[in-house]
Coordinates of C-alpha atoms and ligand atoms in Angstrom, one line a residue:
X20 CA -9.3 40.8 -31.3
X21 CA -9.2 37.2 -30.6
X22 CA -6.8 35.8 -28.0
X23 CA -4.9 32.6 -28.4
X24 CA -4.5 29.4 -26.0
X25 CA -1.4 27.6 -26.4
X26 CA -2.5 23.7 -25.7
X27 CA -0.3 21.6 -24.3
X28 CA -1.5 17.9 -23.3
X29 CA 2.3 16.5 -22.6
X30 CA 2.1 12.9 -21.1
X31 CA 0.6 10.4 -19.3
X32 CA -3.0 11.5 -18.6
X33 CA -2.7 14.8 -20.0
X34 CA -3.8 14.3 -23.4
X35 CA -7.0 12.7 -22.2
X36 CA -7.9 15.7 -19.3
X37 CA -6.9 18.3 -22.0
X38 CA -9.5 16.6 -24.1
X39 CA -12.2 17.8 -21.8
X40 CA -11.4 21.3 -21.5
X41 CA -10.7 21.6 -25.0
X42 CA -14.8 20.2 -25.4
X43 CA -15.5 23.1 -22.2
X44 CA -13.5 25.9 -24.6
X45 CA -15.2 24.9 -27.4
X46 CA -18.7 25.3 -25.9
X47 CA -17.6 28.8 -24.5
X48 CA -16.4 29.7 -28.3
X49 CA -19.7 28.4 -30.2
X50 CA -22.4 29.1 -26.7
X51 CA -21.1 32.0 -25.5
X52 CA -19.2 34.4 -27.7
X53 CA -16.1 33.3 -26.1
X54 CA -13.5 34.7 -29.0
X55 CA -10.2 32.3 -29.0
X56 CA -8.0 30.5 -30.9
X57 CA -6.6 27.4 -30.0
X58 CA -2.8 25.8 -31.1
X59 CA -1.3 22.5 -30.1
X60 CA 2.2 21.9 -29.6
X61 CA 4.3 19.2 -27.8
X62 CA 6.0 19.6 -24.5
X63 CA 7.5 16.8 -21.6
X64 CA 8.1 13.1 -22.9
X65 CA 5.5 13.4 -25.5
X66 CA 7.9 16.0 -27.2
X67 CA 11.1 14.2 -26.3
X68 CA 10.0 11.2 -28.1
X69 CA 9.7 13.5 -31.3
X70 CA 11.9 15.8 -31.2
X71 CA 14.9 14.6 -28.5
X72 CA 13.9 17.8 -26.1
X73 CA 11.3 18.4 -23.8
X74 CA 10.6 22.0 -24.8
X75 CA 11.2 22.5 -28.5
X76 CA 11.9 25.9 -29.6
X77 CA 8.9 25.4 -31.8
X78 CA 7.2 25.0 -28.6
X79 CA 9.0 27.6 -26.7
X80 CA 7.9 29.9 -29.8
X81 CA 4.2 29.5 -29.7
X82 CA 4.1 29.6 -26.1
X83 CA 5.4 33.0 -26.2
X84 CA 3.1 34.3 -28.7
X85 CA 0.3 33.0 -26.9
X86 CA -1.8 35.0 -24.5
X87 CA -2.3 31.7 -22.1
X88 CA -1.3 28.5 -22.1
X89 CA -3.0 25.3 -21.3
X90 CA -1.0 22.0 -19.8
X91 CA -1.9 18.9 -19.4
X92 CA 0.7 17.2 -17.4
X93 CA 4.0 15.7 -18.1
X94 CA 6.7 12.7 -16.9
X95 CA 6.5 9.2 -16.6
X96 CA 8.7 6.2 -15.9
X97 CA 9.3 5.8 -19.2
X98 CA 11.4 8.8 -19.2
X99 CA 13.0 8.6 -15.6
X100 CA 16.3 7.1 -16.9
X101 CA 17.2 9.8 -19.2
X102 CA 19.6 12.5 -18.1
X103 CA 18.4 15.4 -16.4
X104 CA 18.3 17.8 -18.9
X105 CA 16.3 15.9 -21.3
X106 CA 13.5 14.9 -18.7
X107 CA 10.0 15.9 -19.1
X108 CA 9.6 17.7 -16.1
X109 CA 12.4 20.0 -17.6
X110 CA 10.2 21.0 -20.1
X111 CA 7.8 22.4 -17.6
X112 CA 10.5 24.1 -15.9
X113 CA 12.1 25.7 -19.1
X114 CA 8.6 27.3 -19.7
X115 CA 7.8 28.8 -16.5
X116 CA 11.6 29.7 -16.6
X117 CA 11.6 31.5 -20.2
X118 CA 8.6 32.9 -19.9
X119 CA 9.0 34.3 -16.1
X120 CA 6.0 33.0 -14.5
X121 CA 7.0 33.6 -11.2
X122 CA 3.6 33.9 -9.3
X123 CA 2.0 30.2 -9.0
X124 CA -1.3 30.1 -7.4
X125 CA -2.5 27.4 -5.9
X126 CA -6.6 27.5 -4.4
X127 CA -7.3 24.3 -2.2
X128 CA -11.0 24.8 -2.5
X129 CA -13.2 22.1 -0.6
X130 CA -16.9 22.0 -2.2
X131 CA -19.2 20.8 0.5
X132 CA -20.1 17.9 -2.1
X133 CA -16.7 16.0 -1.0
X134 CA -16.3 16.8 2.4
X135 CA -16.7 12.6 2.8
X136 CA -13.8 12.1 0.1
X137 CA -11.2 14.1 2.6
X138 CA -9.2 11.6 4.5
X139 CA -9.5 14.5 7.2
X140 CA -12.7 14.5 10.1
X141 CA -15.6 16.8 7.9
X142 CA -15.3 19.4 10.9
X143 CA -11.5 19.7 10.1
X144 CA -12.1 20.5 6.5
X145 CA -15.6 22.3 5.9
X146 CA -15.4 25.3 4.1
X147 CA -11.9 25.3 3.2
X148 CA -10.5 28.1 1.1
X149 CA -7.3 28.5 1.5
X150 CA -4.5 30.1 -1.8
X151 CA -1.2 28.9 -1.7
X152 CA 0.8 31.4 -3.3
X153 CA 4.6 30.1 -4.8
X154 CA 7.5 31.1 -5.9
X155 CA 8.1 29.8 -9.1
X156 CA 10.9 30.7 -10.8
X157 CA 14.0 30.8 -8.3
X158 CA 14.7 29.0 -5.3
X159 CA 16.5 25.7 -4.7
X160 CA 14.6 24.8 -7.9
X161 CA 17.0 27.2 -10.1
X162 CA 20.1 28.0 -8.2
X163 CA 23.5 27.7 -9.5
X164 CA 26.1 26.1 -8.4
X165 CA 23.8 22.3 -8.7
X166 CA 24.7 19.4 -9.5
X167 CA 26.9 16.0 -8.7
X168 CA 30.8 16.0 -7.7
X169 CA 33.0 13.2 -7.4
X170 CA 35.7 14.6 -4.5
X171 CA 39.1 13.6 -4.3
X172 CA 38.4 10.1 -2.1
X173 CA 36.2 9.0 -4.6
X174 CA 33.0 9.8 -2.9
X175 CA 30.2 11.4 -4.6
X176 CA 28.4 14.6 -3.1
X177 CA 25.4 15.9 -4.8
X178 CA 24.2 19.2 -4.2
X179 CA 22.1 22.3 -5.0
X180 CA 21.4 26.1 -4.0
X181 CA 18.6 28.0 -2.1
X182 CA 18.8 31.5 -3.9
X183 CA 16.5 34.3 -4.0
X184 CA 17.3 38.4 -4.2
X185 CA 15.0 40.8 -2.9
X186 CA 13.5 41.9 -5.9
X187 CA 12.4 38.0 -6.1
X188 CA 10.6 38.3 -2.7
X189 CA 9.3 41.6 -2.6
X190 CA 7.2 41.2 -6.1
X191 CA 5.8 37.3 -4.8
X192 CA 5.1 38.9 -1.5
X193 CA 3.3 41.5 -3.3
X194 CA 1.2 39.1 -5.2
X195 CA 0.3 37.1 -2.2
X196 CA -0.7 40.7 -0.3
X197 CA -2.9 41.6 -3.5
X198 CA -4.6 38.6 -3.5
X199 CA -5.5 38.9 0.3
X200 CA -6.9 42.1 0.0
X201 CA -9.5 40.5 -2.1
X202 CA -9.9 37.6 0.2
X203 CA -10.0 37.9 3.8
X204 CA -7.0 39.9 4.3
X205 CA -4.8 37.1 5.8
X206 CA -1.1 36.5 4.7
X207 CA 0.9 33.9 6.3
X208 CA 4.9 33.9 4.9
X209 CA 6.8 30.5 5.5
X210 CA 10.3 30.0 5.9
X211 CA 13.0 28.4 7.8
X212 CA 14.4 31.5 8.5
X213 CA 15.9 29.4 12.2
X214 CA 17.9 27.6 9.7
X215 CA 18.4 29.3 6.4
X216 CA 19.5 32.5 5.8
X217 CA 18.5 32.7 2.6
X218 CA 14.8 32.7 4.5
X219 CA 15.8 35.1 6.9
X220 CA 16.2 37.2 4.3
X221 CA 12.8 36.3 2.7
X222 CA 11.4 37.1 6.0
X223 CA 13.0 40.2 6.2
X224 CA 11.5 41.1 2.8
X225 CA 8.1 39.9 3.6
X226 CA 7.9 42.2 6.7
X227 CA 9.2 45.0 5.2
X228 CA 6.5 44.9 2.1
X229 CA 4.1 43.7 4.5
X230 CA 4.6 47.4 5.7
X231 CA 3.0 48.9 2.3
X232 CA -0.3 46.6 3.1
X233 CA -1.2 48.0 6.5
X234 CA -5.0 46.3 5.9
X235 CA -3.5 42.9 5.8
X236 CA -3.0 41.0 8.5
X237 CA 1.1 39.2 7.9
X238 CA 2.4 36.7 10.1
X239 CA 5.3 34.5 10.0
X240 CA 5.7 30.5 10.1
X241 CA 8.3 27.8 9.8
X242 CA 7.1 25.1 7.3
X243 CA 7.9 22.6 9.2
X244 CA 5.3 23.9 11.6
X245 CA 3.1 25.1 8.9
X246 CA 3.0 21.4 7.8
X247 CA 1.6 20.7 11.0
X248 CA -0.9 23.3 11.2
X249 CA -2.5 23.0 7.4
X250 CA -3.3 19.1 8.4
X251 CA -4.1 20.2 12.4
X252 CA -6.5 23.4 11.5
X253 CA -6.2 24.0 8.1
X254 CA -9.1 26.9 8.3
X255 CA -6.6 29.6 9.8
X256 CA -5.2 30.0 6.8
X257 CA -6.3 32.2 4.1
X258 CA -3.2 33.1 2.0
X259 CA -0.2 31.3 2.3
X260 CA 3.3 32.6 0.4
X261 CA 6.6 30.6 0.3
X262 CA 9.6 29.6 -1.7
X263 CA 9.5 27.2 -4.8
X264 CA 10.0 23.9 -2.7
X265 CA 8.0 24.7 0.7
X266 CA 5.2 25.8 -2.1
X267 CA 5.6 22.3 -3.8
X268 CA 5.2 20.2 -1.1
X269 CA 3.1 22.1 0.8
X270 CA 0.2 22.4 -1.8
X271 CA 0.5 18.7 -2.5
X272 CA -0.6 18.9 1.5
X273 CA -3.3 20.9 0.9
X274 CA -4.7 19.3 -2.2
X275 CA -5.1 16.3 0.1
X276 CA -7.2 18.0 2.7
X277 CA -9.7 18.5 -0.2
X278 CA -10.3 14.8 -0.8
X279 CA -8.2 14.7 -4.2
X280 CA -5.9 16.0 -5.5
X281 CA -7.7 15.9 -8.6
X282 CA -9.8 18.7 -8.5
X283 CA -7.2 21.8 -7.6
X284 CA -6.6 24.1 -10.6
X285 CA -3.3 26.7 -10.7
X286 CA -2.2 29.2 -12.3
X287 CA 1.5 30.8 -13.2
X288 CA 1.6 34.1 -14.0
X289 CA 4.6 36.7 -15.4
X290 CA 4.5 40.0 -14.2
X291 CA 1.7 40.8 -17.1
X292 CA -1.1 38.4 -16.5
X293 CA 0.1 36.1 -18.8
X294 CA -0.1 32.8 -17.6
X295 CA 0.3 28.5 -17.8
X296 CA -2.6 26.9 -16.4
X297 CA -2.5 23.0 -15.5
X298 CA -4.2 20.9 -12.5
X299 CA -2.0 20.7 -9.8
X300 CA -1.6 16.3 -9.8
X301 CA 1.0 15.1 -12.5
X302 CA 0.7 12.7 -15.1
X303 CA -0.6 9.9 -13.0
X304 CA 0.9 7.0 -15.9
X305 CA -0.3 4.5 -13.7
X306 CA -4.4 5.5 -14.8
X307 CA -3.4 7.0 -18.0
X308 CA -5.5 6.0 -21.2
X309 CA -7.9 4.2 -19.0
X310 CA -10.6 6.9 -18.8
X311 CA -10.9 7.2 -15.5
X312 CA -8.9 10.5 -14.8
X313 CA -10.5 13.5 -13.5
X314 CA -10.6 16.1 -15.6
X315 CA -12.3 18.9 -13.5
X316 CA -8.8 20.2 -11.8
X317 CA -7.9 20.8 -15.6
X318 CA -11.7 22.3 -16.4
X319 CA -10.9 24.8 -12.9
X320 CA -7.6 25.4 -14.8
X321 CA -9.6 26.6 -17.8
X322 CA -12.0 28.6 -15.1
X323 CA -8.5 30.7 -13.7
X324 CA -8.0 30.5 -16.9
X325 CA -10.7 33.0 -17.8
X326 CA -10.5 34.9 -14.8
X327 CA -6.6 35.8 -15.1
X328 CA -5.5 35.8 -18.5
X329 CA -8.6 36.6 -20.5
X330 CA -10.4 39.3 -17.9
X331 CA -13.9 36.7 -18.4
X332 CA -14.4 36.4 -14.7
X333 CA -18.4 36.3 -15.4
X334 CA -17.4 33.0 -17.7
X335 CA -15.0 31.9 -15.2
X336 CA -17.8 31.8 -12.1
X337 CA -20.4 29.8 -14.8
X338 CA -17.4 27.8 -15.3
X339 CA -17.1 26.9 -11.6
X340 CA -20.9 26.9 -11.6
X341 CA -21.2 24.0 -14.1
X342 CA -18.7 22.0 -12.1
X343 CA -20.5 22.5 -8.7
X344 CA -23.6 21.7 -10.7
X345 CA -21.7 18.5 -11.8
X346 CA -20.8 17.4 -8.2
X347 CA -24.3 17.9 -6.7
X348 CA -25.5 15.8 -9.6
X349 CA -23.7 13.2 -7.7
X350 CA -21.2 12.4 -10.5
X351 CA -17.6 11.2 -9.5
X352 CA -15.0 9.9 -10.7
X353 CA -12.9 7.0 -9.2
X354 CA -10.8 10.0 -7.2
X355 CA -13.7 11.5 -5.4
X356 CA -15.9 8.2 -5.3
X357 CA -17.7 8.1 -2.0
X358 CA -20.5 5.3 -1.2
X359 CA -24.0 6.4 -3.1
X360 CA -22.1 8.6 -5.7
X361 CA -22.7 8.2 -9.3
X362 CA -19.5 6.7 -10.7
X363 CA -18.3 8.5 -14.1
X364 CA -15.1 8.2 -16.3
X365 CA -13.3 11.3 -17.7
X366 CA -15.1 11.9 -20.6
X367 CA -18.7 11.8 -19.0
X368 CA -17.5 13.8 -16.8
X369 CA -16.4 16.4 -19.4
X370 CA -19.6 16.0 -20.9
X371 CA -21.4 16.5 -18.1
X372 CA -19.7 20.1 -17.7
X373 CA -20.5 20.9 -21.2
X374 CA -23.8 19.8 -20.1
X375 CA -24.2 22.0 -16.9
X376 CA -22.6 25.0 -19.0
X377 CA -25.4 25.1 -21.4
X378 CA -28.3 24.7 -19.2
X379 CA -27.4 26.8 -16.5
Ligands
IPM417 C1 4.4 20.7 -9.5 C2 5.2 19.5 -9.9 C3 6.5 20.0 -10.6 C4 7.3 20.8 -9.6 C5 7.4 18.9 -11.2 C6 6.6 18.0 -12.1 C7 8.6 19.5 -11.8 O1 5.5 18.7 -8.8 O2 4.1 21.5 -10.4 O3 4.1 20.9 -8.3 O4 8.0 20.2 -8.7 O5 7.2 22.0 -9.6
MG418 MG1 4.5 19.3 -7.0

């Protein structure tokens, strides 16, 4: 039976990155027996502006019917004065809500071919592999109470809640040990657990399933420190696993170390291998509709795509191969430009893949 891809381009450069996979997916349908259908639906600004919501249950609908689901990006300054609960970005955090995707992966993957594009030393950075494994659905990012107070002189006080239960450490732990086993059997936890006890507890947890995984290797870091350590010696690491918000701004970190944040894929899973894919760099308004976007972290979104939701890891590795193929071609965007490069615009780039898929 066929198996269906939700597409969702959302904003800014989304709906020309989305593009390009969509061209990839459609040479794996007609080249290589790849058996999918593919929907559209609006999500983020894009769906704001039509509909006065970010996520329409329409949306919401298809995205549950789906067996995977393909993003673009969303947000833009167009949208930042609108009230919290209309913005784009909650349209992205309604669907990994709703549909419990909890388990966010996140590979920073250098490929030898952009060692130069790193704004770290080539010694620092070669052969990179590290998988960031986040929380996604809890955390500061979700708790209750949130929001903005006005107290009794007059002041305003903002706040919001660090929350996880066990259950919700245990089963991201688990994914992050899982993972390792297929790696190199390295899991490093971070947490402030000096400062917040809601991390103490996570660290409690972490040890405690760490205990069911005696081949993996566990140890335990503060994020501040870990911060230091993924831009210091990045290569210790082989699986990272932390809360919603150390996750977010420590794979923006990582991204960097691989010259761009423009070519790292994820992937957000439920508990069933169903899963939103989307490059890990947002709407980037300030290149969108110019064509010079890279669309490869999106094409590597497609590749996880294949290997997670649709058990087509043999397509996922051409996938990968293609791109790779792409890179040693010398083609580059403005992203990964480096002196004696070939430089390309989105959709050549696409192109190119399509190109690479079909000879290889
Ligand atoms: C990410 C993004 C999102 C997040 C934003 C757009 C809500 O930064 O996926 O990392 O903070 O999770
Ligand atoms: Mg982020």
């Amino acid at each position: 039976m066929s198996k269906s891809i939700l597409i969702l381009p959302g904003d800014g450069i989304g709906p020309e990155i989305v593009d390009e996979a969509v061209k990839v997916l459609a040479c794996l349908r007609s080249d290589f027996g790849l058996d999918v259908d593919l929907d559209e639906a609006l999500v983020g600004g894009a769906a704001y502006d039509v509909t006065g919501h970010p996520l329409p249950d329409a949306t919401l609908d298809l995205a549950r019917e789906a067996d995977a689901i393909l993003l673009g990006a969303v947000g833009g300054p167009k949208w930042e004065p609108l009230d919290y609960s209309v913005r784009p970005e909650r349209g992205l955090l309604g669907l990994r809500a709703e549909l419990g995707l909890f388990a966010n992966l996140r590979p920073a993957i250098l490929y030898p071919q952009l060692a130069e594009a790193s704004t770290l030393k080539p010694e620092v950075v070669a052969g990179l592999d590290i998988m960031i494994v986040r929380e996604l659905t809890g955390g500061i990012y979700f708790g209750q109470p949130r929001g903005v107070r006005t107290l009794e002189t007059g002041e305003r006080e903002g706040f919001n809640t660090l929350v996880y239960r066990e259950s919700e450490i245990d089963r991201i732990v688990r994914v992050a040990m899982d993972i390792a086993k297929k790696r190199n059997r390295r899991v490093c936890s971070v947490d402030k657990a000096n400062v917040l006890e809601c991390t103490e507890l996570w660290r409690q947890v972490a040890t405690q399933v760490g205990k069911d995984y005696p081949e993996v290797e566990l140890s335990h870091m503060y994020v501040d420190n870990a911060s230091m350590q993924l831009v210091r010696a990045p290569k210790q690491f082989d699986v990272l696993v932390t809360t919603n918000m150390f996750g977010d701004i420590l794979s923006d970190c990582a991204a960097m170390l691989t010259g761009s944040i423009g070519m790292l894929p994820s992937a957000s899973l439920d508990a069933n291998g169903k899963g939103m894919y989307e490059p890990i760099h947002g709407s980037a308004p300030d290149i969108a509709g110019k064509g010079v976007a890279n669309p490869l972290a999106t094409i590597l979104s497609v590749a996880m795509l294949l290997r997670y939701s649709l058990d087509e890891g043999v397509l996922a590795e051409r996938l990968e191969g293609a791109v790779e193929a792409v890179l040693n071609k010398g083609m580059r965007t403005p992203d990964i430009h480096s002196p004696g490069t070939q430089g390309v615009g989105t959709r050549e780039m696409g192109d190119a893949v399509v190109e690479a898929l079909r000879s290889a």
